[in-house]
PDB file of C-alpha atoms in Angstrom:
ATOM      1  CA  MET A   1      -0.045  -0.045  -0.197  1.00 38.00           C
ATOM      2  CA  THR A   2       1.072   2.629  -0.868  1.00 42.00           C
ATOM      3  CA  THR A   3       0.982   6.299   0.542  1.00 45.00           C
ATOM      4  CA  THR A   4       1.040  10.129  -0.938  1.00 57.00           C
ATOM      5  CA  ALA A   5       3.683  12.790   0.904  1.00 74.00           C
ATOM      6  CA  LYS A   6       1.342  15.607   1.563  1.00 90.00           C
ATOM      7  CA  GLU A   7       3.529  18.778   0.536  1.00 93.00           C
ATOM      8  CA  SER A   8       5.764  20.368   3.039  1.00 96.00           C
ATOM      9  CA  VAL A   9       4.467  24.246   4.639  1.00 98.00           C
ATOM     10  CA  THR A  10       6.578  27.160   5.128  1.00 98.00           C
ATOM     11  CA  VAL A  11       5.219  29.435   8.388  1.00 97.00           C
ATOM     12  CA  LEU A  12       7.210  32.554   8.571  1.00 97.00           C
ATOM     13  CA  GLY A  13       6.536  34.325  11.382  1.00 95.00           C
ATOM     14  CA  LEU A  14       5.679  32.214  14.645  1.00 94.00           C
ATOM     15  CA  GLY A  15       4.407  34.426  17.863  1.00 93.00           C
ATOM     16  CA  GLU A  16       1.517  33.229  19.099  1.00 94.00           C
ATOM     17  CA  MET A  17      -1.311  32.560  15.655  1.00 96.00           C
ATOM     18  CA  GLY A  18       1.912  31.907  13.177  1.00 96.00           C
ATOM     19  CA  ALA A  19       2.764  29.200  16.055  1.00 95.00           C
ATOM     20  CA  ALA A  20      -0.806  27.525  15.938  1.00 96.00           C
ATOM     21  CA  LEU A  21      -0.830  27.579  11.944  1.00 97.00           C
ATOM     22  CA  ALA A  22       1.997  25.620  12.128  1.00 96.00           C
ATOM     23  CA  ARG A  23       1.357  23.073  14.105  1.00 96.00           C
ATOM     24  CA  ALA A  24      -2.458  22.865  12.288  1.00 97.00           C
ATOM     25  CA  PHE A  25      -0.323  21.675   9.200  1.00 97.00           C
ATOM     26  CA  LEU A  26       1.524  19.847  11.578  1.00 96.00           C
ATOM     27  CA  SER A  27      -1.377  17.914  13.159  1.00 95.00           C
ATOM     28  CA  GLY A  28      -2.319  17.180   9.798  1.00 96.00           C
ATOM     29  CA  GLY A  29       0.727  15.311   8.637  1.00 96.00           C
ATOM     30  CA  HIS A  30       2.620  18.256   6.631  1.00 97.00           C
ATOM     31  CA  PRO A  31       5.980  18.625   6.995  1.00 96.00           C
ATOM     32  CA  VAL A  32       6.586  21.863   7.955  1.00 97.00           C
ATOM     33  CA  THR A  33       8.889  25.419   8.443  1.00 96.00           C
ATOM     34  CA  GLY A  34       9.206  28.055  10.490  1.00 96.00           C
ATOM     35  CA  TRP A  35      11.105  31.058  10.483  1.00 96.00           C
ATOM     36  CA  ASN A  36      11.403  33.388  13.735  1.00 94.00           C
ATOM     37  CA  ARG A  37      12.844  37.109  13.927  1.00 90.00           C
ATOM     38  CA  THR A  38      13.492  35.711  17.789  1.00 87.00           C
ATOM     39  CA  ARG A  39      14.994  31.855  17.205  1.00 82.00           C
ATOM     40  CA  GLU A  40      13.315  31.444  21.048  1.00 81.00           C
ATOM     41  CA  ARG A  41      10.185  31.183  20.140  1.00 79.00           C
ATOM     42  CA  ALA A  42      10.656  28.492  17.508  1.00 84.00           C
ATOM     43  CA  ASP A  43      12.297  25.687  19.484  1.00 84.00           C
ATOM     44  CA  ALA A  44       8.833  24.474  21.355  1.00 84.00           C
ATOM     45  CA  LEU A  45       8.077  24.046  17.248  1.00 88.00           C
ATOM     46  CA  ALA A  46      11.223  22.548  16.876  1.00 89.00           C
ATOM     47  CA  ALA A  47      10.508  19.762  19.987  1.00 88.00           C
ATOM     48  CA  ASN A  48       6.962  19.040  18.350  1.00 88.00           C
ATOM     49  CA  GLY A  49       8.800  18.396  14.327  1.00 91.00           C
ATOM     50  CA  ALA A  50       9.404  21.127  13.033  1.00 93.00           C
ATOM     51  CA  VAL A  51      12.632  22.290  11.239  1.00 94.00           C
ATOM     52  CA  VAL A  52      14.178  25.958  11.962  1.00 94.00           C
ATOM     53  CA  ALA A  53      15.315  27.855   9.693  1.00 94.00           C
ATOM     54  CA  GLU A  54      18.285  30.407  10.312  1.00 93.00           C
ATOM     55  CA  THR A  55      17.147  32.589   7.533  1.00 95.00           C
ATOM     56  CA  VAL A  56      13.909  33.756   5.131  1.00 97.00           C
ATOM     57  CA  ARG A  57      15.421  32.447   2.565  1.00 97.00           C
ATOM     58  CA  GLU A  58      16.163  28.711   3.676  1.00 97.00           C
ATOM     59  CA  ALA A  59      12.473  29.166   5.433  1.00 97.00           C
ATOM     60  CA  VAL A  60      11.110  30.029   1.337  1.00 98.00           C
ATOM     61  CA  THR A  61      13.247  26.896  -0.117  1.00 97.00           C
ATOM     62  CA  ALA A  62      12.021  24.149   1.509  1.00 97.00           C
ATOM     63  CA  SER A  63       8.238  24.372   0.353  1.00 97.00           C
ATOM     64  CA  GLN A  64       5.893  25.417  -2.271  1.00 97.00           C
ATOM     65  CA  LEU A  65       3.455  26.542  -0.188  1.00 98.00           C
ATOM     66  CA  VAL A  66       4.278  30.510   2.648  1.00 98.00           C
ATOM     67  CA  VAL A  67       2.551  31.144   5.091  1.00 98.00           C
ATOM     68  CA  VAL A  68       3.302  34.536   7.111  1.00 98.00           C
ATOM     69  CA  SER A  69       1.745  35.968  10.062  1.00 96.00           C
ATOM     70  CA  VAL A  70       3.384  38.462  11.241  1.00 96.00           C
ATOM     71  CA  GLN A  71       2.263  42.130  12.732  1.00 93.00           C
ATOM     72  CA  GLY A  72       0.983  44.451  10.009  1.00 94.00           C
ATOM     73  CA  ASN A  73       1.273  43.970   6.651  1.00 95.00           C
ATOM     74  CA  THR A  74       4.755  46.400   6.268  1.00 95.00           C
ATOM     75  CA  ALA A  75       6.113  43.523   8.176  1.00 95.00           C
ATOM     76  CA  ALA A  76       5.305  40.734   5.672  1.00 96.00           C
ATOM     77  CA  ARG A  77       6.486  42.587   2.933  1.00 96.00           C
ATOM     78  CA  GLU A  78       9.932  43.065   5.017  1.00 96.00           C
ATOM     79  CA  VAL A  79      10.042  39.785   5.692  1.00 97.00           C
ATOM     80  CA  LEU A  80       9.567  38.327   2.140  1.00 97.00           C
ATOM     81  CA  GLU A  81      12.113  40.969   0.599  1.00 97.00           C
ATOM     82  CA  GLN A  82      14.802  38.748   2.667  1.00 97.00           C
ATOM     83  CA  ALA A  83      13.576  35.396   0.217  1.00 97.00           C
ATOM     84  CA  GLY A  84      14.809  37.592  -2.555  1.00 95.00           C
ATOM     85  CA  ASP A  85      13.840  35.555  -5.831  1.00 96.00           C
ATOM     86  CA  ALA A  86      13.767  32.002  -4.605  1.00 96.00           C
ATOM     87  CA  LEU A  87      10.209  33.688  -4.264  1.00 97.00           C
ATOM     88  CA  ALA A  88       8.997  32.434  -7.611  1.00 97.00           C
ATOM     89  CA  GLY A  89       7.714  30.239  -8.385  1.00 96.00           C
ATOM     90  CA  ARG A  90       6.238  29.908  -4.731  1.00 97.00           C
ATOM     91  CA  ALA A  91       2.812  30.661  -3.153  1.00 98.00           C
ATOM     92  CA  VAL A  92       2.706  32.677  -0.391  1.00 98.00           C
ATOM     93  CA  LEU A  93      -0.718  33.318   1.904  1.00 98.00           C
ATOM     94  CA  ASN A  94      -0.030  36.541   4.170  1.00 98.00           C
ATOM     95  CA  LEU A  95      -2.656  36.074   6.798  1.00 97.00           C
ATOM     96  CA  THR A  96      -1.428  39.300   8.273  1.00 96.00           C
ATOM     97  CA  ASP A  97      -4.217  42.129   9.490  1.00 94.00           C
ATOM     98  CA  GLY A  98      -4.126  45.464   7.809  1.00 95.00           C
ATOM     99  CA  THR A  99      -6.249  47.333   5.276  1.00 96.00           C
ATOM    100  CA  SER A 100      -7.749  46.210   2.252  1.00 97.00           C
ATOM    101  CA  ALA A 101      -5.152  48.946   0.310  1.00 97.00           C
ATOM    102  CA  GLU A 102      -2.153  46.832   2.467  1.00 97.00           C
ATOM    103  CA  ALA A 103      -3.396  43.818   1.171  1.00 97.00           C
ATOM    104  CA  ARG A 104      -3.689  44.652  -2.297  1.00 98.00           C
ATOM    105  CA  SER A 105       0.094  46.536  -2.670  1.00 97.00           C
ATOM    106  CA  VAL A 106       1.524  43.101  -1.107  1.00 97.00           C
ATOM    107  CA  ALA A 107       0.190  41.210  -3.955  1.00 97.00           C
ATOM    108  CA  ARG A 108       1.067  42.916  -6.551  1.00 97.00           C
ATOM    109  CA  TRP A 109       4.395  43.022  -4.938  1.00 97.00           C
ATOM    110  CA  ALA A 110       3.929  39.178  -5.153  1.00 97.00           C
ATOM    111  CA  ALA A 111       3.208  38.843  -8.110  1.00 97.00           C
ATOM    112  CA  GLU A 112       5.849  41.226  -9.671  1.00 97.00           C
ATOM    113  CA  ARG A 113       8.348  38.481  -8.065  1.00 96.00           C
ATOM    114  CA  GLY A 114       6.317  35.874  -9.532  1.00 97.00           C
ATOM    115  CA  ALA A 115       4.445  34.187  -7.285  1.00 98.00           C
ATOM    116  CA  GLU A 116       0.907  33.721  -6.769  1.00 97.00           C
ATOM    117  CA  TYR A 117      -0.865  35.585  -3.574  1.00 98.00           C
ATOM    118  CA  LEU A 118      -3.362  34.729  -1.549  1.00 98.00           C
ATOM    119  CA  HIS A 119      -5.232  36.788   1.933  1.00 98.00           C
ATOM    120  CA  GLY A 120      -6.354  35.324   3.631  1.00 98.00           C
ATOM    121  CA  GLN A 121      -8.255  36.667   7.185  1.00 97.00           C
ATOM    122  CA  LEU A 122      -8.713  34.390  10.234  1.00 97.00           C
ATOM    123  CA  MET A 123     -12.277  34.777  11.338  1.00 96.00           C
ATOM    124  CA  THR A 124     -10.479  33.360  14.812  1.00 95.00           C
ATOM    125  CA  ILE A 125      -7.904  33.730  18.052  1.00 95.00           C
ATOM    126  CA  ALA A 126      -5.458  31.467  18.383  1.00 95.00           C
ATOM    127  CA  PRO A 127      -6.412  28.665  20.049  1.00 96.00           C
ATOM    128  CA  GLY A 128      -9.236  28.052  17.955  1.00 97.00           C
ATOM    129  CA  VAL A 129      -6.936  27.896  14.786  1.00 97.00           C
ATOM    130  CA  GLY A 130      -8.340  23.913  13.153  1.00 96.00           C
ATOM    131  CA  HIS A 131     -11.138  24.135  14.435  1.00 96.00           C
ATOM    132  CA  PRO A 132     -13.987  22.972  12.238  1.00 95.00           C
ATOM    133  CA  ASP A 133     -16.483  26.420  13.136  1.00 95.00           C
ATOM    134  CA  ALA A 134     -13.169  28.484  13.147  1.00 96.00           C
ATOM    135  CA  THR A 135     -13.911  30.896   9.907  1.00 97.00           C
ATOM    136  CA  VAL A 136     -11.432  32.063   7.029  1.00 98.00           C
ATOM    137  CA  PHE A 137     -11.736  34.119   4.431  1.00 98.00           C
ATOM    138  CA  TYR A 138     -10.166  33.868   1.346  1.00 98.00           C
ATOM    139  CA  GLY A 139      -9.184  36.563  -1.629  1.00 98.00           C
ATOM    140  CA  GLY A 140      -6.353  36.515  -4.722  1.00 98.00           C
ATOM    141  CA  SER A 141      -5.394  33.405  -6.095  1.00 97.00           C
ATOM    142  CA  ARG A 142      -8.098  30.780  -7.041  1.00 97.00           C
ATOM    143  CA  GLY A 143      -5.259  28.072  -8.330  1.00 97.00           C
ATOM    144  CA  VAL A 144      -3.807  28.541  -4.629  1.00 97.00           C
ATOM    145  CA  HIS A 145      -7.065  28.088  -3.288  1.00 98.00           C
ATOM    146  CA  ASP A 146      -7.430  24.829  -4.714  1.00 97.00           C
ATOM    147  CA  ARG A 147      -4.321  23.683  -5.096  1.00 96.00           C
ATOM    148  CA  PHE A 148      -3.381  23.347  -1.097  1.00 97.00           C
ATOM    149  CA  ARG A 149      -7.594  23.270  -0.324  1.00 96.00           C
ATOM    150  CA  ALA A 150      -6.572  20.451   1.413  1.00 96.00           C
ATOM    151  CA  ALA A 151      -3.463  21.999   3.822  1.00 97.00           C
ATOM    152  CA  LEU A 152      -5.797  25.509   3.979  1.00 97.00           C
ATOM    153  CA  ASP A 153      -8.714  23.091   5.034  1.00 97.00           C
ATOM    154  CA  LEU A 154      -6.821  22.080   8.728  1.00 97.00           C
ATOM    155  CA  LEU A 155      -6.561  25.903  10.067  1.00 97.00           C
ATOM    156  CA  GLY A 156     -10.519  25.721  10.516  1.00 96.00           C
ATOM    157  CA  GLY A 157     -13.131  24.805   8.551  1.00 95.00           C
ATOM    158  CA  LYS A 158     -15.350  26.800   7.308  1.00 96.00           C
ATOM    159  CA  GLY A 159     -12.347  28.583   4.950  1.00 97.00           C
ATOM    160  CA  VAL A 160     -14.140  30.129   1.325  1.00 97.00           C
ATOM    161  CA  LEU A 161     -12.526  31.415  -1.628  1.00 98.00           C
ATOM    162  CA  VAL A 162     -15.035  35.136  -1.169  1.00 98.00           C
ATOM    163  CA  SER A 163     -12.988  37.107  -4.519  1.00 98.00           C
ATOM    164  CA  ASP A 164     -10.201  37.243  -6.455  1.00 97.00           C
ATOM    165  CA  ASP A 165      -9.000  40.176  -5.092  1.00 98.00           C
ATOM    166  CA  ALA A 166      -6.701  39.822  -2.454  1.00 98.00           C
ATOM    167  CA  GLY A 167      -7.983  43.698  -0.440  1.00 98.00           C
ATOM    168  CA  VAL A 168     -11.473  41.430   0.233  1.00 98.00           C
ATOM    169  CA  PRO A 169     -11.017  38.931   2.826  1.00 98.00           C
ATOM    170  CA  THR A 170      -9.864  42.690   5.567  1.00 97.00           C
ATOM    171  CA  LEU A 171     -13.343  43.784   4.311  1.00 97.00           C
ATOM    172  CA  TYR A 172     -15.501  40.385   4.895  1.00 97.00           C
ATOM    173  CA  GLY A 173     -13.301  40.011   8.406  1.00 97.00           C
ATOM    174  CA  MET A 174     -13.947  44.495   8.881  1.00 96.00           C
ATOM    175  CA  ALA A 175     -17.869  44.118   8.771  1.00 96.00           C
ATOM    176  CA  VAL A 176     -18.448  40.830  11.022  1.00 96.00           C
ATOM    177  CA  HIS A 177     -16.041  43.018  13.221  1.00 96.00           C
ATOM    178  CA  GLY A 178     -17.905  46.274  12.792  1.00 96.00           C
ATOM    179  CA  THR A 179     -20.943  44.429  12.853  1.00 94.00           C
ATOM    180  CA  MET A 180     -20.067  42.708  16.350  1.00 94.00           C
ATOM    181  CA  TRP A 181     -18.717  45.927  18.112  1.00 96.00           C
ATOM    182  CA  GLY A 182     -21.638  47.803  16.907  1.00 95.00           C
ATOM    183  CA  ALA A 183     -24.467  44.844  18.716  1.00 95.00           C
ATOM    184  CA  LEU A 184     -22.019  44.963  21.891  1.00 95.00           C
ATOM    185  CA  ASN A 185     -21.562  47.892  22.949  1.00 96.00           C
ATOM    186  CA  GLY A 186     -25.051  48.631  22.149  1.00 96.00           C
ATOM    187  CA  PHE A 187     -26.242  45.980  25.081  1.00 96.00           C
ATOM    188  CA  LEU A 188     -23.435  47.327  27.270  1.00 97.00           C
ATOM    189  CA  HIS A 189     -25.466  50.622  26.960  1.00 97.00           C
ATOM    190  CA  ALA A 190     -28.052  48.333  27.796  1.00 96.00           C
ATOM    191  CA  ALA A 191     -26.929  46.811  30.372  1.00 97.00           C
ATOM    192  CA  ALA A 192     -25.566  49.889  32.532  1.00 97.00           C
ATOM    193  CA  LEU A 193     -29.055  51.361  31.622  1.00 96.00           C
ATOM    194  CA  LEU A 194     -30.933  48.667  33.146  1.00 97.00           C
ATOM    195  CA  THR A 195     -28.893  47.732  35.840  1.00 97.00           C
ATOM    196  CA  GLY A 196     -28.752  50.986  37.034  1.00 96.00           C
ATOM    197  CA  GLU A 197     -32.294  50.658  37.996  1.00 96.00           C
ATOM    198  CA  GLY A 198     -31.110  46.884  39.431  1.00 97.00           C
ATOM    199  CA  ILE A 199     -32.396  44.790  36.905  1.00 97.00           C
ATOM    200  CA  GLU A 200     -30.881  41.362  36.056  1.00 97.00           C
ATOM    201  CA  LEU A 201     -29.335  41.196  32.649  1.00 96.00           C
ATOM    202  CA  THR A 202     -30.137  37.724  32.978  1.00 96.00           C
ATOM    203  CA  ARG A 203     -33.966  38.114  33.133  1.00 96.00           C
ATOM    204  CA  PHE A 204     -33.885  40.537  30.454  1.00 96.00           C
ATOM    205  CA  LEU A 205     -32.596  37.977  28.297  1.00 95.00           C
ATOM    206  CA  GLU A 206     -35.288  35.739  28.830  1.00 95.00           C
ATOM    207  CA  ALA A 207     -37.816  38.142  28.681  1.00 96.00           C
ATOM    208  CA  ALA A 208     -35.856  39.267  25.411  1.00 95.00           C
ATOM    209  CA  ASP A 209     -35.245  36.562  23.561  1.00 94.00           C
ATOM    210  CA  PRO A 210     -37.723  36.357  20.886  1.00 93.00           C
ATOM    211  CA  SER A 211     -37.373  39.922  20.346  1.00 93.00           C
ATOM    212  CA  MET A 212     -32.960  40.026  20.625  1.00 91.00           C
ATOM    213  CA  SER A 213     -33.192  36.550  18.409  1.00 90.00           C
ATOM    214  CA  ALA A 214     -35.540  38.099  15.751  1.00 90.00           C
ATOM    215  CA  LEU A 215     -32.774  41.187  15.850  1.00 87.00           C
ATOM    216  CA  LEU A 216     -30.181  38.918  13.135  1.00 85.00           C
ATOM    217  CA  SER A 217     -32.481  37.261  11.393  1.00 90.00           C
ATOM    218  CA  LEU A 218     -33.304  41.159  10.087  1.00 91.00           C
ATOM    219  CA  LEU A 219     -29.463  41.359   8.484  1.00 93.00           C
ATOM    220  CA  PRO A 220     -30.757  39.467   5.088  1.00 94.00           C
ATOM    221  CA  SER A 221     -33.544  41.383   4.368  1.00 93.00           C
ATOM    222  CA  ILE A 222     -31.698  44.584   5.479  1.00 94.00           C
ATOM    223  CA  ALA A 223     -28.263  43.376   3.102  1.00 95.00           C
ATOM    224  CA  SER A 224     -30.937  42.655   0.089  1.00 96.00           C
ATOM    225  CA  GLU A 225     -32.140  46.548   0.460  1.00 95.00           C
ATOM    226  CA  VAL A 226     -28.663  47.606   0.325  1.00 96.00           C
ATOM    227  CA  ASP A 227     -27.283  46.134  -2.577  1.00 96.00           C
ATOM    228  CA  ARG A 228     -30.983  46.688  -4.692  1.00 95.00           C
ATOM    229  CA  GLY A 229     -30.435  50.207  -3.285  1.00 94.00           C
ATOM    230  CA  GLU A 230     -34.261  50.195  -2.749  1.00 94.00           C
ATOM    231  CA  TYR A 231     -35.641  51.493   0.701  1.00 93.00           C
ATOM    232  CA  ALA A 232     -39.545  52.529   0.908  1.00 89.00           C
ATOM    233  CA  LEU A 233     -41.810  50.086   2.642  1.00 85.00           C
ATOM    234  CA  GLU A 234     -45.119  50.444   3.716  1.00 78.00           C
ATOM    235  CA  PHE A 235     -45.398  49.605   7.368  1.00 80.00           C
ATOM    236  CA  GLY A 236     -42.471  50.879   9.696  1.00 84.00           C
ATOM    237  CA  GLY A 237     -40.232  53.741   8.307  1.00 93.00           C
ATOM    238  CA  LEU A 238     -37.887  55.933  10.320  1.00 95.00           C
ATOM    239  CA  ARG A 239     -39.542  58.202  11.374  1.00 94.00           C
ATOM    240  CA  HIS A 240     -41.622  55.561  13.205  1.00 95.00           C
ATOM    241  CA  HIS A 241     -37.825  55.087  14.798  1.00 95.00           C
ATOM    242  CA  LEU A 242     -37.457  58.596  15.362  1.00 95.00           C
ATOM    243  CA  PRO A 243     -39.661  59.028  18.440  1.00 95.00           C
ATOM    244  CA  SER A 244     -38.110  55.646  20.609  1.00 96.00           C
ATOM    245  CA  VAL A 245     -34.885  57.027  20.284  1.00 96.00           C
ATOM    246  CA  ASP A 246     -35.247  60.090  21.159  1.00 96.00           C
ATOM    247  CA  ASP A 247     -37.184  58.332  24.536  1.00 96.00           C
ATOM    248  CA  LEU A 248     -33.276  56.190  24.981  1.00 97.00           C
ATOM    249  CA  VAL A 249     -31.195  59.159  24.246  1.00 97.00           C
ATOM    250  CA  ARG A 250     -33.567  61.170  27.682  1.00 97.00           C
ATOM    251  CA  GLU A 251     -33.492  58.205  29.416  1.00 96.00           C
ATOM    252  CA  SER A 252     -29.973  57.937  28.715  1.00 97.00           C
ATOM    253  CA  ARG A 253     -28.653  61.521  30.231  1.00 97.00           C
ATOM    254  CA  ALA A 254     -31.387  61.065  32.944  1.00 97.00           C
ATOM    255  CA  ALA A 255     -30.280  57.930  34.296  1.00 96.00           C
ATOM    256  CA  GLY A 256     -26.486  59.262  33.707  1.00 97.00           C
ATOM    257  CA  VAL A 257     -25.522  56.661  31.598  1.00 97.00           C
ATOM    258  CA  ASP A 258     -23.037  57.769  28.849  1.00 96.00           C
ATOM    259  CA  ASP A 259     -25.155  58.653  25.472  1.00 96.00           C
ATOM    260  CA  ASP A 260     -22.800  58.980  22.726  1.00 96.00           C
ATOM    261  CA  LEU A 261     -24.817  55.846  20.350  1.00 96.00           C
ATOM    262  CA  PRO A 262     -28.472  56.551  21.004  1.00 96.00           C
ATOM    263  CA  ALA A 263     -27.543  59.990  20.478  1.00 97.00           C
ATOM    264  CA  ARG A 264     -25.519  59.527  16.729  1.00 96.00           C
ATOM    265  CA  THR A 265     -28.251  56.901  16.268  1.00 96.00           C
ATOM    266  CA  LEU A 266     -30.728  59.906  16.531  1.00 97.00           C
ATOM    267  CA  ALA A 267     -28.445  62.652  13.974  1.00 96.00           C
ATOM    268  CA  LEU A 268     -28.244  60.368  11.483  1.00 96.00           C
ATOM    269  CA  VAL A 269     -32.288  59.516  11.847  1.00 97.00           C
ATOM    270  CA  ARG A 270     -33.100  62.749  11.603  1.00 97.00           C
ATOM    271  CA  ARG A 271     -31.565  63.940   9.933  1.00 96.00           C
ATOM    272  CA  ALA A 272     -32.687  61.594   7.286  1.00 96.00           C
ATOM    273  CA  VAL A 273     -36.331  62.163   7.671  1.00 97.00           C
ATOM    274  CA  ALA A 274     -36.219  65.654   6.994  1.00 97.00           C
ATOM    275  CA  ASP A 275     -34.150  65.032   3.481  1.00 96.00           C
ATOM    276  CA  GLY A 276     -37.282  63.273   3.244  1.00 96.00           C
ATOM    277  CA  HIS A 277     -36.543  59.560   3.798  1.00 96.00           C
ATOM    278  CA  GLY A 278     -38.970  59.152   6.226  1.00 96.00           C
ATOM    279  CA  ASP A 279     -41.163  56.266   5.256  1.00 95.00           C
ATOM    280  CA  ASP A 280     -38.066  54.383   3.991  1.00 96.00           C
ATOM    281  CA  SER A 281     -36.688  51.502   5.523  1.00 95.00           C
ATOM    282  CA  TYR A 282     -33.695  51.372   8.367  1.00 95.00           C
ATOM    283  CA  ALA A 283     -31.425  50.668   5.756  1.00 96.00           C
ATOM    284  CA  ARG A 284     -31.819  53.975   4.235  1.00 96.00           C
ATOM    285  CA  LEU A 285     -28.843  54.949   6.990  1.00 96.00           C
ATOM    286  CA  VAL A 286     -26.508  53.864   4.518  1.00 96.00           C
ATOM    287  CA  GLU A 287     -25.918  55.860   2.649  1.00 95.00           C
ATOM    288  CA  TYR A 288     -25.582  58.676   6.275  1.00 95.00           C
ATOM    289  CA  PHE A 289     -22.606  55.854   6.586  1.00 94.00           C
ATOM    290  CA  ARG A 290     -21.283  56.357   3.276  1.00 92.00           C
ATOM    291  CA  LYS A 291     -21.997  60.012   3.064  1.00 82.00           C
ATOM    292  CA  GLY A 292     -19.920  60.181   6.457  1.00 69.00           C
ATOM    293  CA  SER A 293     -22.316  62.142   8.102  1.00 56.00           C
TER     294      SER A 293
END
């Protein structure tokens, strides 16, 4: 019985996240070569069977798939530059955080040096790497994504190629985080208001569960309205939100709770209504965020 050897993987940057990535590849049976600016951080990985290279060029030469996980895309490019012409003909997977413009810049730079480029946005912390429910957004070379799909699946069971544009995964990640922070901040504002009145949050959630659960169910219809640019509706227009938001602002102020979040919402709704959009859905406010108003 013969078995096919799995392709080797190089991981540049062996900090908390980079080490987790390397361990995921090792657990899947891939030979791993690692490099880190500080050699000491690589010792534990070496004990697990990884080869630790002395230079970036040596590490890159060891594998067809080169994974980068460092602090920022400026650092990612500086590290990759140390490989010189060894990058040519290899696949680069950059899992470094940053902006969409930075990801596209590294993609162009890598292409100019003969490398195929794939950008990834990990939607998990280091302990979640490799979990079946961990999401990774990929963008860039479909060839790299498809050729190394089995290895990429070791990083998260919910990996998906979202675009041939290397900047899109970053935007997807920011969209998830922005929605998360908005929801969490809104809930914590509510928590401050409720607990200030001696109301237990757990009891509130028990009673409000149907209403709170319904919020997520609204997102597909809001997304459809935004995609179409059509916001008019028969019932529940923005003008009906206005009194409730105003009440929340006044209640917050009276309770001594920070009112920045609801006051910002009130300003947006007021402006939209004043502009003649009182019978439009809440999705209309996307136009005001686009204007930076």
